[in-house]
PDB file of C-alpha atoms in Angstrom:
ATOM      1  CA  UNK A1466      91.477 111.149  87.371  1.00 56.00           C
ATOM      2  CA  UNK A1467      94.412 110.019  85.348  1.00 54.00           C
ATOM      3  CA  UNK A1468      94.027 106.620  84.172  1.00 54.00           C
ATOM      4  CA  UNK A1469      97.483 105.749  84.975  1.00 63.00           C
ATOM      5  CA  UNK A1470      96.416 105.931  88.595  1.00 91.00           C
ATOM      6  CA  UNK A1471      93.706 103.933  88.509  1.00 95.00           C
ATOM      7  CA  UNK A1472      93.575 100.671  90.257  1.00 96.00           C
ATOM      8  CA  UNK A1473      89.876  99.532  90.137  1.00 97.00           C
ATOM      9  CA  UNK A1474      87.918 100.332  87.885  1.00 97.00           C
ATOM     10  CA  UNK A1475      84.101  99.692  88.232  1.00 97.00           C
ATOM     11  CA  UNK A1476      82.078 100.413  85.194  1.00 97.00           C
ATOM     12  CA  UNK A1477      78.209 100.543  84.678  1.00 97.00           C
ATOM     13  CA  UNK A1478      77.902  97.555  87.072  1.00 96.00           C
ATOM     14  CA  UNK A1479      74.177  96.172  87.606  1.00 96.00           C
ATOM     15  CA  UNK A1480      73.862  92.592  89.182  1.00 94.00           C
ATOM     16  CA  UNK A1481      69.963  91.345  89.340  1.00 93.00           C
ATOM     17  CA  UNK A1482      68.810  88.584  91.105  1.00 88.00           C
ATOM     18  CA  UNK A1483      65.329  86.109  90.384  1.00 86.00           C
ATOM     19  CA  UNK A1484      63.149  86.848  93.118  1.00 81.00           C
ATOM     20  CA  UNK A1485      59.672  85.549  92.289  1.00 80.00           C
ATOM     21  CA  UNK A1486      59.354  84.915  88.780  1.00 79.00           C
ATOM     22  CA  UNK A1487      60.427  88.195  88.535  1.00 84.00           C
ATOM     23  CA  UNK A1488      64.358  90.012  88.724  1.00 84.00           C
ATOM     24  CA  UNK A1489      65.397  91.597  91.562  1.00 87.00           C
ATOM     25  CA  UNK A1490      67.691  94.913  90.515  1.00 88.00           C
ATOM     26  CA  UNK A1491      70.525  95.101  93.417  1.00 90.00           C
ATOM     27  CA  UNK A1492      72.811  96.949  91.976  1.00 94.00           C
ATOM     28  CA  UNK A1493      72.347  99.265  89.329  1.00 95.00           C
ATOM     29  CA  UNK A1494      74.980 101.637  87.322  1.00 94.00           C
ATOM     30  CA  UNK A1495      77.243 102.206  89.520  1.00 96.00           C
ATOM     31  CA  UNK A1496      80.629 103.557  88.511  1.00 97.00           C
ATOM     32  CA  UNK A1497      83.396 103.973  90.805  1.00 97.00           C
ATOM     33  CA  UNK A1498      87.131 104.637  89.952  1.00 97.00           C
ATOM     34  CA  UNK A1499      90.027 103.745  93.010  1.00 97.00           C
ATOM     35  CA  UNK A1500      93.567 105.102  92.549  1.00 97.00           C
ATOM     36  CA  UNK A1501      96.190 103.155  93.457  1.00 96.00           C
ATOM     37  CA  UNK A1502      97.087 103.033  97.171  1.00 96.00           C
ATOM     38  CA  UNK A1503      94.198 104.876  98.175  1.00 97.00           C
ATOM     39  CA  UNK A1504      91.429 103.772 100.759  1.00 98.00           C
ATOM     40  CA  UNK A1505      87.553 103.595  99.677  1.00 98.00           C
ATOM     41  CA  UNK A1506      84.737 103.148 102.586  1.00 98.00           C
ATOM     42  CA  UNK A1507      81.298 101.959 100.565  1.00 97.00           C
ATOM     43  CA  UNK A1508      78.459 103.187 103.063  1.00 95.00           C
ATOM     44  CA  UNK A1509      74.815 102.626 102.750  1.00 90.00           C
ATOM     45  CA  UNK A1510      71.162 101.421 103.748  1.00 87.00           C
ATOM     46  CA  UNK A1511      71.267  97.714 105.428  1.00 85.00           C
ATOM     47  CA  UNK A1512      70.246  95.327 101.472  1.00 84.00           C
ATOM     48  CA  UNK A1513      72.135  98.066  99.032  1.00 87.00           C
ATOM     49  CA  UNK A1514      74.393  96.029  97.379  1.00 90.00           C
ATOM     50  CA  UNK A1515      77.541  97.107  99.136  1.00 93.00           C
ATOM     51  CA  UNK A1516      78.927  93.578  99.906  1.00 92.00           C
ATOM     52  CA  UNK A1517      77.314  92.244  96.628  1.00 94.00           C
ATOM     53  CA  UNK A1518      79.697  94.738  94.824  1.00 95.00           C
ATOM     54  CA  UNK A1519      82.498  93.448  96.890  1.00 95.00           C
ATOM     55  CA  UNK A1520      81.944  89.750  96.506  1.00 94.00           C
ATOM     56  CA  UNK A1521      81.729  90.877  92.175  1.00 95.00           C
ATOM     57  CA  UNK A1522      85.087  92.759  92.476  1.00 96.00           C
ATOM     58  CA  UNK A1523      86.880  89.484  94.333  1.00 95.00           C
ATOM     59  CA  UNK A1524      85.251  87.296  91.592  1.00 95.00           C
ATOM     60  CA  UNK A1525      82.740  85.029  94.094  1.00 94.00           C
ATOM     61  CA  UNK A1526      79.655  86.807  92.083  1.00 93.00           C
ATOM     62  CA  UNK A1527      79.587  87.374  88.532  1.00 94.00           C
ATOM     63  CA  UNK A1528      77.803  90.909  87.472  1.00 94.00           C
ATOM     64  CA  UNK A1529      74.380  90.574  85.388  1.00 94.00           C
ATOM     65  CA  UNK A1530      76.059  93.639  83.393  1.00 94.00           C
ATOM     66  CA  UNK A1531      79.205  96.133  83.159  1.00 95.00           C
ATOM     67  CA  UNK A1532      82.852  95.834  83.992  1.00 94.00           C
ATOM     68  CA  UNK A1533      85.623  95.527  86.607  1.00 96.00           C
ATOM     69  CA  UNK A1534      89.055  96.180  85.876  1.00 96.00           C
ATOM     70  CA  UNK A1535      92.188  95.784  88.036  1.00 96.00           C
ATOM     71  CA  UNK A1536      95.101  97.109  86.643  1.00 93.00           C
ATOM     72  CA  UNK A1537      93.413  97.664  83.389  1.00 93.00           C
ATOM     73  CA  UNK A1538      92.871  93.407  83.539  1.00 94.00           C
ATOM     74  CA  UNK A1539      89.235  92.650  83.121  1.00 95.00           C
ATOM     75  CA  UNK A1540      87.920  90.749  86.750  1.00 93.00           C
ATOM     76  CA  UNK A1541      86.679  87.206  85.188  1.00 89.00           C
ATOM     77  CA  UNK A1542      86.535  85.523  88.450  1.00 92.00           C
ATOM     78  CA  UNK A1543      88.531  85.285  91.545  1.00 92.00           C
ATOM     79  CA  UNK A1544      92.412  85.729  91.368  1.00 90.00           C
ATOM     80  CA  UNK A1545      95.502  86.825  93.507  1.00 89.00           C
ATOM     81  CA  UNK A1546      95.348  90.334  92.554  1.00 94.00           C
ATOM     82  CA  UNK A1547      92.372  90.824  94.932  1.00 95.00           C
ATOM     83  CA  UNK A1548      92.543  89.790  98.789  1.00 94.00           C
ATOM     84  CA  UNK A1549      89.153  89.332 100.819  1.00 93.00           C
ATOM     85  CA  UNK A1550      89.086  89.557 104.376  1.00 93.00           C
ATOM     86  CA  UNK A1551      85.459  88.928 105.828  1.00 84.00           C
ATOM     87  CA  UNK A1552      83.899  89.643 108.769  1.00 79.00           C
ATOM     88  CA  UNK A1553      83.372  86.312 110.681  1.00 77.00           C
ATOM     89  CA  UNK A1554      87.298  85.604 110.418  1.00 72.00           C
ATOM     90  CA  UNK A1555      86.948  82.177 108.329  1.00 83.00           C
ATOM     91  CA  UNK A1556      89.779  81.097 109.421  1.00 91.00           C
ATOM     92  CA  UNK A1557      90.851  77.568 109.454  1.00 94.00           C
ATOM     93  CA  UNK A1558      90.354  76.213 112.930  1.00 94.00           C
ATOM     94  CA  UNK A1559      93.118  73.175 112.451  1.00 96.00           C
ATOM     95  CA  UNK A1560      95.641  75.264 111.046  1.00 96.00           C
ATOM     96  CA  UNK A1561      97.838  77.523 113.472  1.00 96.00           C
ATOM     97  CA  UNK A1562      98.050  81.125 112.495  1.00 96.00           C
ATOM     98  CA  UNK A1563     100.966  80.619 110.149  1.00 96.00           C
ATOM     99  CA  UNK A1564      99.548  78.486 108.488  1.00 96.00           C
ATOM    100  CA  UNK A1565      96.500  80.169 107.914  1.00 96.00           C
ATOM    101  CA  UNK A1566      98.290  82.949 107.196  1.00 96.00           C
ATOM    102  CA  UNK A1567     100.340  80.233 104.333  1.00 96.00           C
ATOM    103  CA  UNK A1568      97.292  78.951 103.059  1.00 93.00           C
ATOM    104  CA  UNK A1569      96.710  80.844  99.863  1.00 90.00           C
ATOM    105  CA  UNK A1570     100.541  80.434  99.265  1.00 93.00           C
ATOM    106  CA  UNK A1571     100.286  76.671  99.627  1.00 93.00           C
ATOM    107  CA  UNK A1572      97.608  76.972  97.220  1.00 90.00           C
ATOM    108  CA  UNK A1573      99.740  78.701  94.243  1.00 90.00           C
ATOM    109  CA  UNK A1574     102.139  75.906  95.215  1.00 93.00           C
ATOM    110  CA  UNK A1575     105.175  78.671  96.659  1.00 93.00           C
ATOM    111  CA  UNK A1576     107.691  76.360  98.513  1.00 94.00           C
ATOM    112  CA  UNK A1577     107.462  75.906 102.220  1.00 93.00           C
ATOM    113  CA  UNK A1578     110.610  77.721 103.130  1.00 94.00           C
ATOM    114  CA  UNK A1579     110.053  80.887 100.788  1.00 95.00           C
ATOM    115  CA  UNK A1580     105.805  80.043 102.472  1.00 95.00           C
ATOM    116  CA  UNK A1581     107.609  80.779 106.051  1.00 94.00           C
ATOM    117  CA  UNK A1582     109.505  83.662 105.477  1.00 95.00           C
ATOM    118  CA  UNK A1583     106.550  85.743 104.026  1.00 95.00           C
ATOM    119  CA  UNK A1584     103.922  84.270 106.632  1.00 95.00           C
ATOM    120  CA  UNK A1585     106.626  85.708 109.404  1.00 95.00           C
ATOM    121  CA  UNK A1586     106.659  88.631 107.498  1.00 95.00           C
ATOM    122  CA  UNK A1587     102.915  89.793 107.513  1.00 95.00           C
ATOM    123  CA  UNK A1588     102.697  87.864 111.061  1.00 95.00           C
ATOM    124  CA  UNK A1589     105.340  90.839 112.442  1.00 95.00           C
ATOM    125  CA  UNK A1590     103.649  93.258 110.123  1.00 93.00           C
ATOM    126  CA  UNK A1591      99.975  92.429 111.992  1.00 93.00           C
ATOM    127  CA  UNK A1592     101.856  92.190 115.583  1.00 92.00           C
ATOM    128  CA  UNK A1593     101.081  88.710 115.909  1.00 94.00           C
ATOM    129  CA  UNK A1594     104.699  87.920 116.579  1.00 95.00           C
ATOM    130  CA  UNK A1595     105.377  85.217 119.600  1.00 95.00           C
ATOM    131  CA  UNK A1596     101.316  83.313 118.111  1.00 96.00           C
ATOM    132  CA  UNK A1597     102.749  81.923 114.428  1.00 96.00           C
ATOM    133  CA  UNK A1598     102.387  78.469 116.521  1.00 96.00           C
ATOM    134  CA  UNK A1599      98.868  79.234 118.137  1.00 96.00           C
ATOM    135  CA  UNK A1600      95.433  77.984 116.755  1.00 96.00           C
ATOM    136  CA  UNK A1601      91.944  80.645 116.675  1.00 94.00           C
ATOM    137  CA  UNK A1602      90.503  78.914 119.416  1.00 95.00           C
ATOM    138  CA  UNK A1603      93.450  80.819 121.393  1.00 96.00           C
ATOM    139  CA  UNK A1604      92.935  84.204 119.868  1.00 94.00           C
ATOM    140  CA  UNK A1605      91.363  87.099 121.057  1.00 92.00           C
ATOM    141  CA  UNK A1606      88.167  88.475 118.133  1.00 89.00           C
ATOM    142  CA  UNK A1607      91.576  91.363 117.035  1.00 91.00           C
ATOM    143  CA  UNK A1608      93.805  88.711 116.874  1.00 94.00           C
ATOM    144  CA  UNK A1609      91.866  86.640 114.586  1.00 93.00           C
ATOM    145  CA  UNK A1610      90.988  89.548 112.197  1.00 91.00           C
ATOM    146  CA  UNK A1611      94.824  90.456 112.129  1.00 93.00           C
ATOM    147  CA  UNK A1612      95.372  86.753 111.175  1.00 95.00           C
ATOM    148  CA  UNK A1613      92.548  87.311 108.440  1.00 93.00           C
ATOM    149  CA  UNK A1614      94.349  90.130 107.159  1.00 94.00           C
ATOM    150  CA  UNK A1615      97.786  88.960 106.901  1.00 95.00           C
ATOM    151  CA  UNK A1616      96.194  85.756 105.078  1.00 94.00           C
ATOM    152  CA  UNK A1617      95.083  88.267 102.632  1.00 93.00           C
ATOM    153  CA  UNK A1618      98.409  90.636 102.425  1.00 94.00           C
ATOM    154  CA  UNK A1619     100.466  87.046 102.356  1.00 94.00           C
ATOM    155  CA  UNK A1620      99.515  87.079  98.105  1.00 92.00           C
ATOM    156  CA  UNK A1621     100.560  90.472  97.759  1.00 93.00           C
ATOM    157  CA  UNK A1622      97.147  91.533  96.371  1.00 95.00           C
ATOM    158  CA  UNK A1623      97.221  95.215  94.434  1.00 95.00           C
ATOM    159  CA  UNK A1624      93.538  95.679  96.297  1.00 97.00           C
ATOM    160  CA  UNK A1625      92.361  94.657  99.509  1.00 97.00           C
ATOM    161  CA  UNK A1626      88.461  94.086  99.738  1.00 97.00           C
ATOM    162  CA  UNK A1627      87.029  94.097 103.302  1.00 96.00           C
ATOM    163  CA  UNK A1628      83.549  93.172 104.396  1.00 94.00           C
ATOM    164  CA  UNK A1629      82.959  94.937 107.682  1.00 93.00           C
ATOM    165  CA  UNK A1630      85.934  92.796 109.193  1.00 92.00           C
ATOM    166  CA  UNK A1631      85.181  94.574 112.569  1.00 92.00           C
ATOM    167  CA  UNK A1632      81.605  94.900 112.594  1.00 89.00           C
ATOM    168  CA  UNK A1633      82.082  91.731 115.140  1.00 84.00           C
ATOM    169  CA  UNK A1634      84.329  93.457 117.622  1.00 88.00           C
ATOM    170  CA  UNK A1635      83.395  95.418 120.710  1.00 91.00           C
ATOM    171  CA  UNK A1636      83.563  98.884 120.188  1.00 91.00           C
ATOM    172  CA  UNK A1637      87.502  99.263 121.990  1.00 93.00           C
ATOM    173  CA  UNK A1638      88.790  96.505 119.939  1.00 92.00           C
ATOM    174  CA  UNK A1639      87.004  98.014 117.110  1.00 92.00           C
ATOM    175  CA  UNK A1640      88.500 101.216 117.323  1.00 94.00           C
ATOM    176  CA  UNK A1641      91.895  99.870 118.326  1.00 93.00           C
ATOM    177  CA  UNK A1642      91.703  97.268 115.093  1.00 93.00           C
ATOM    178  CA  UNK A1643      90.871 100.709 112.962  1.00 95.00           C
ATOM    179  CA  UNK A1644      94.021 102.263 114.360  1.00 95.00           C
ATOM    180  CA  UNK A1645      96.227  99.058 113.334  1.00 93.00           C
ATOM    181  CA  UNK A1646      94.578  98.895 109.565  1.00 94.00           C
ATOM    182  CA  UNK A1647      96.068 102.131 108.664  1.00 96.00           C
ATOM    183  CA  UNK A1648      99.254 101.549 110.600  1.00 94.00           C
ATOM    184  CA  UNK A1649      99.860  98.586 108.156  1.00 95.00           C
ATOM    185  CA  UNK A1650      98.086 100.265 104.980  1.00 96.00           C
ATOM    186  CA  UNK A1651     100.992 103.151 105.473  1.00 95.00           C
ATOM    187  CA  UNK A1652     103.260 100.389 105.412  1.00 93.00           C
ATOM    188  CA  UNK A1653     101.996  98.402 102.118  1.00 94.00           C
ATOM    189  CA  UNK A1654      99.832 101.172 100.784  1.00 94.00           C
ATOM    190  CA  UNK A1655      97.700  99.101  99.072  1.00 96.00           C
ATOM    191  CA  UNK A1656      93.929  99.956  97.436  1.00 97.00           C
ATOM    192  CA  UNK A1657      91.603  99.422 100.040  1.00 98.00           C
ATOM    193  CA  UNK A1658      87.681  99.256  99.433  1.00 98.00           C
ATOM    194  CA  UNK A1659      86.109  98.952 102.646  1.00 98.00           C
ATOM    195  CA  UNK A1660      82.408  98.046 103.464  1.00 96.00           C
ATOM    196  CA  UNK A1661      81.181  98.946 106.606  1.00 95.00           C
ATOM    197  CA  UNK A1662      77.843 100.403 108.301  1.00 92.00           C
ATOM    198  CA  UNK A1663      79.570 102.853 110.801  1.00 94.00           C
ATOM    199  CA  UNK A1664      79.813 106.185 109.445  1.00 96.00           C
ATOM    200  CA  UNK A1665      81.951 107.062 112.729  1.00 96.00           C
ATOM    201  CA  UNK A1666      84.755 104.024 110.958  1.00 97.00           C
ATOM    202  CA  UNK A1667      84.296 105.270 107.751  1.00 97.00           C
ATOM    203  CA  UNK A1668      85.357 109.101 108.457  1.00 97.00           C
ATOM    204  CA  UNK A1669      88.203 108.211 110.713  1.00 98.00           C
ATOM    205  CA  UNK A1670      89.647 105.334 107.864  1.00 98.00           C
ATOM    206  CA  UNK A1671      88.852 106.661 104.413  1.00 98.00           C
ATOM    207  CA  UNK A1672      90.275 108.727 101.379  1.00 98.00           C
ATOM    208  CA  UNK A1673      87.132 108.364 100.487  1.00 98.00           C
ATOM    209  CA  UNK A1674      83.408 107.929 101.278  1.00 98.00           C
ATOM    210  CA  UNK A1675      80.917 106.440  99.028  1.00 97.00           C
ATOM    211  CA  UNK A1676      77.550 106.910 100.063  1.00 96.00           C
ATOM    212  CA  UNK A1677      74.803 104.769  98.032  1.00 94.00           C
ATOM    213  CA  UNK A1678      71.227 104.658  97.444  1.00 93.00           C
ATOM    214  CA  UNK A1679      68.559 102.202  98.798  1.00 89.00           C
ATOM    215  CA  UNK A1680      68.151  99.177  97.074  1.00 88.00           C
ATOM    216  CA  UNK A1681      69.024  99.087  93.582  1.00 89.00           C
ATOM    217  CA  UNK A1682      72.281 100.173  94.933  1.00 91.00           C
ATOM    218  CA  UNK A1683      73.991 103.174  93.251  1.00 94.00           C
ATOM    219  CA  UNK A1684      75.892 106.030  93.993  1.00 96.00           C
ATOM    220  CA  UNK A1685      74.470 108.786  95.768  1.00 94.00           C
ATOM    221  CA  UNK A1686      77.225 111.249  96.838  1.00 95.00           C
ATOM    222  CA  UNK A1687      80.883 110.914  97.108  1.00 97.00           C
ATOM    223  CA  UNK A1688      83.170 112.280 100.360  1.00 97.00           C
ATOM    224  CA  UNK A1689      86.529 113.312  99.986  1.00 96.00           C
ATOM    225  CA  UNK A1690      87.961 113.342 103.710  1.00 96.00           C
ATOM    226  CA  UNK A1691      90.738 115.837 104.052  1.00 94.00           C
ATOM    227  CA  UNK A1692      91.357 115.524 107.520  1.00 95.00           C
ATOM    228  CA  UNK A1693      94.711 114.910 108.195  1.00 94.00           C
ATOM    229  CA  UNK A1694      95.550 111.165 109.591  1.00 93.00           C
ATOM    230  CA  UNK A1695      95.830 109.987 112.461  1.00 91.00           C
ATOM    231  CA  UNK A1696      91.914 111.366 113.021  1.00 95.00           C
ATOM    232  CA  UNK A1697      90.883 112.900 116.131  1.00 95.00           C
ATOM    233  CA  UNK A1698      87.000 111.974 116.743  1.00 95.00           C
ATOM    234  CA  UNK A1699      86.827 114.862 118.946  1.00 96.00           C
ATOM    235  CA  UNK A1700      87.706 117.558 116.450  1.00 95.00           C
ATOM    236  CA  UNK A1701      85.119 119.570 114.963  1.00 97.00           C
ATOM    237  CA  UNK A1702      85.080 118.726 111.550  1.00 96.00           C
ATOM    238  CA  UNK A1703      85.398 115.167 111.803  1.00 97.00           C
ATOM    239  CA  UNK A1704      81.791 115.625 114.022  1.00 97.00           C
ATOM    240  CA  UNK A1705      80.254 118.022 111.245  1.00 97.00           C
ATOM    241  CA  UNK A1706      81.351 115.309 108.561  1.00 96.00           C
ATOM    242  CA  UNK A1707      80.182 112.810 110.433  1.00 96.00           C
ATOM    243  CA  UNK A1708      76.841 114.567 110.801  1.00 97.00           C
ATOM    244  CA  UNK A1709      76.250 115.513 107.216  1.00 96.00           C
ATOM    245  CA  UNK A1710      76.386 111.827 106.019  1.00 96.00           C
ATOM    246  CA  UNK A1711      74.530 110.547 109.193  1.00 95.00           C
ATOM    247  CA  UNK A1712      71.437 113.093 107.964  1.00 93.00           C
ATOM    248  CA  UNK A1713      72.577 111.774 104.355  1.00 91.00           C
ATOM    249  CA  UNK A1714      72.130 108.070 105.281  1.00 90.00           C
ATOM    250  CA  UNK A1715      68.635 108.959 107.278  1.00 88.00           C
ATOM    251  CA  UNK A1716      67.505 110.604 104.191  1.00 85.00           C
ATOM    252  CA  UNK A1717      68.120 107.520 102.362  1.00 81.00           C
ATOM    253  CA  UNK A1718      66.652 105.464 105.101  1.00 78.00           C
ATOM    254  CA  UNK A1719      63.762 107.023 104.937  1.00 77.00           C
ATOM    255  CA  UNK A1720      63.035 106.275 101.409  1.00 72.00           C
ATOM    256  CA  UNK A1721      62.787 102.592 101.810  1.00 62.00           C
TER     257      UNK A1721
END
């Protein structure tokens, strides 16, 4: 890979935890390089490290050891460059959706006018136009997680981290919210690593697959998905893919 078209750069990382009186290895060398504008799924055995490795690349964990890079800018904690969206929405339940969606904005002190005119922006982009004025006790589970997302789009991040932001949805919403995520990451392409436990999501969303090991977390095998987009579940190969990394997973079940 060239390195002028790579956006994240995760080097040797290992992140232990005291457990005890002893450590407790997590994660442990795991090297992953993401080009720019493509889309990463992280799968692997429920305690693997995948959202610690997320949480280190937005900056809310620091590694024991190794190295993250964005844009060739060493991560030292959490910064604009990276936008989170999590899985239980945390969205602000006083604030309407624009102005969750203006939060981070407020925070890097952007004036309210220029604050309104990219909160309608990413509000049209999500197809939350006609709610800027509504508050998350109003919104369907989708609607929140679009709010969630333009919140994180709003700072113009160059990599998107998401922690299973549909694993809360039922499975129609969940597929429908799949369909809308690469609707809008054709429209911004930006880097996208993606946690999630459903290998059915991952194969139908990623570039990508990253498969890891059971706890300490590191790579096992990598996936590159050539299906052409938008994915058909029904087709053939997306069910023999599919299969391969269910048996893959199992395998690595197994060895817990």
């Amino acid at each position: 890979m060239d390195g002028h078209d790579v956006m994240l750069s995760i080097s040797n990382l290992n992140k232990s935890f005291p457990k005890d009186e002893e450590m407790l290895v997590a994660v442990d060398k795991f090297n992953l390089d993401v080009r720019n504008g493509e889309f990463i799924c992280i799968l692997g055995p429920s305690g693997c490290g995948k959202t610690t490795i997320l949480r280190i690349v937005a900056g809310l964990e620091a590694p024991t050891s190794g190295s993250i890079t964005v844009s060739g800018k060493t991560i030292k904690g959490p910064g604009s460059d990276r936008g989170m969206v999590f899985q239980e929405f945390g969205l602000f339940p006083w604030r309407s959706v624009q102005k969750n969606i203006e939060f981070g904005l407020e925070v890097k002190g952007i004036p309210s006018e220029e604050r309104a005119g990219i909160s309608q922006k990413y509000v049209d982009l999500v197809g939350l136009k006609g709610f800027e004025k509504s508050h998350p006790k109003e919104l369907s589970g989708g609607m929140k997680q679009r709010v969630g997302i333009a919140r994180a789009l709003a700072n113009d991040p160059a990599v998107l981290l998401m922690d299973e932001p549909f694993g809360a949805l039922d499975a129609q919403t969940r597929n429908q919210m799949q369909a809308e995520l690469l609707r809008i990451w054709s429209e911004t392409r930006k880097t996208v690593l993606f946690v999630t436990h459903s290998v059915d999501e991952a194969v139908f969303l990623a570039d990508r697959i990253v498969v890891m090991t059971a706890r300490p977390g590191t790579i096992k095998e990598i996936y590159d998905i050539d299906l052409p987009r938008p994915r058909d579940r029904a087709n053939p190969e997306f069910i023999a893919l599919r299969r391969t990394i269910l048996d893959e997973l199992e395998r690595e079940r197994q060895q817990v």
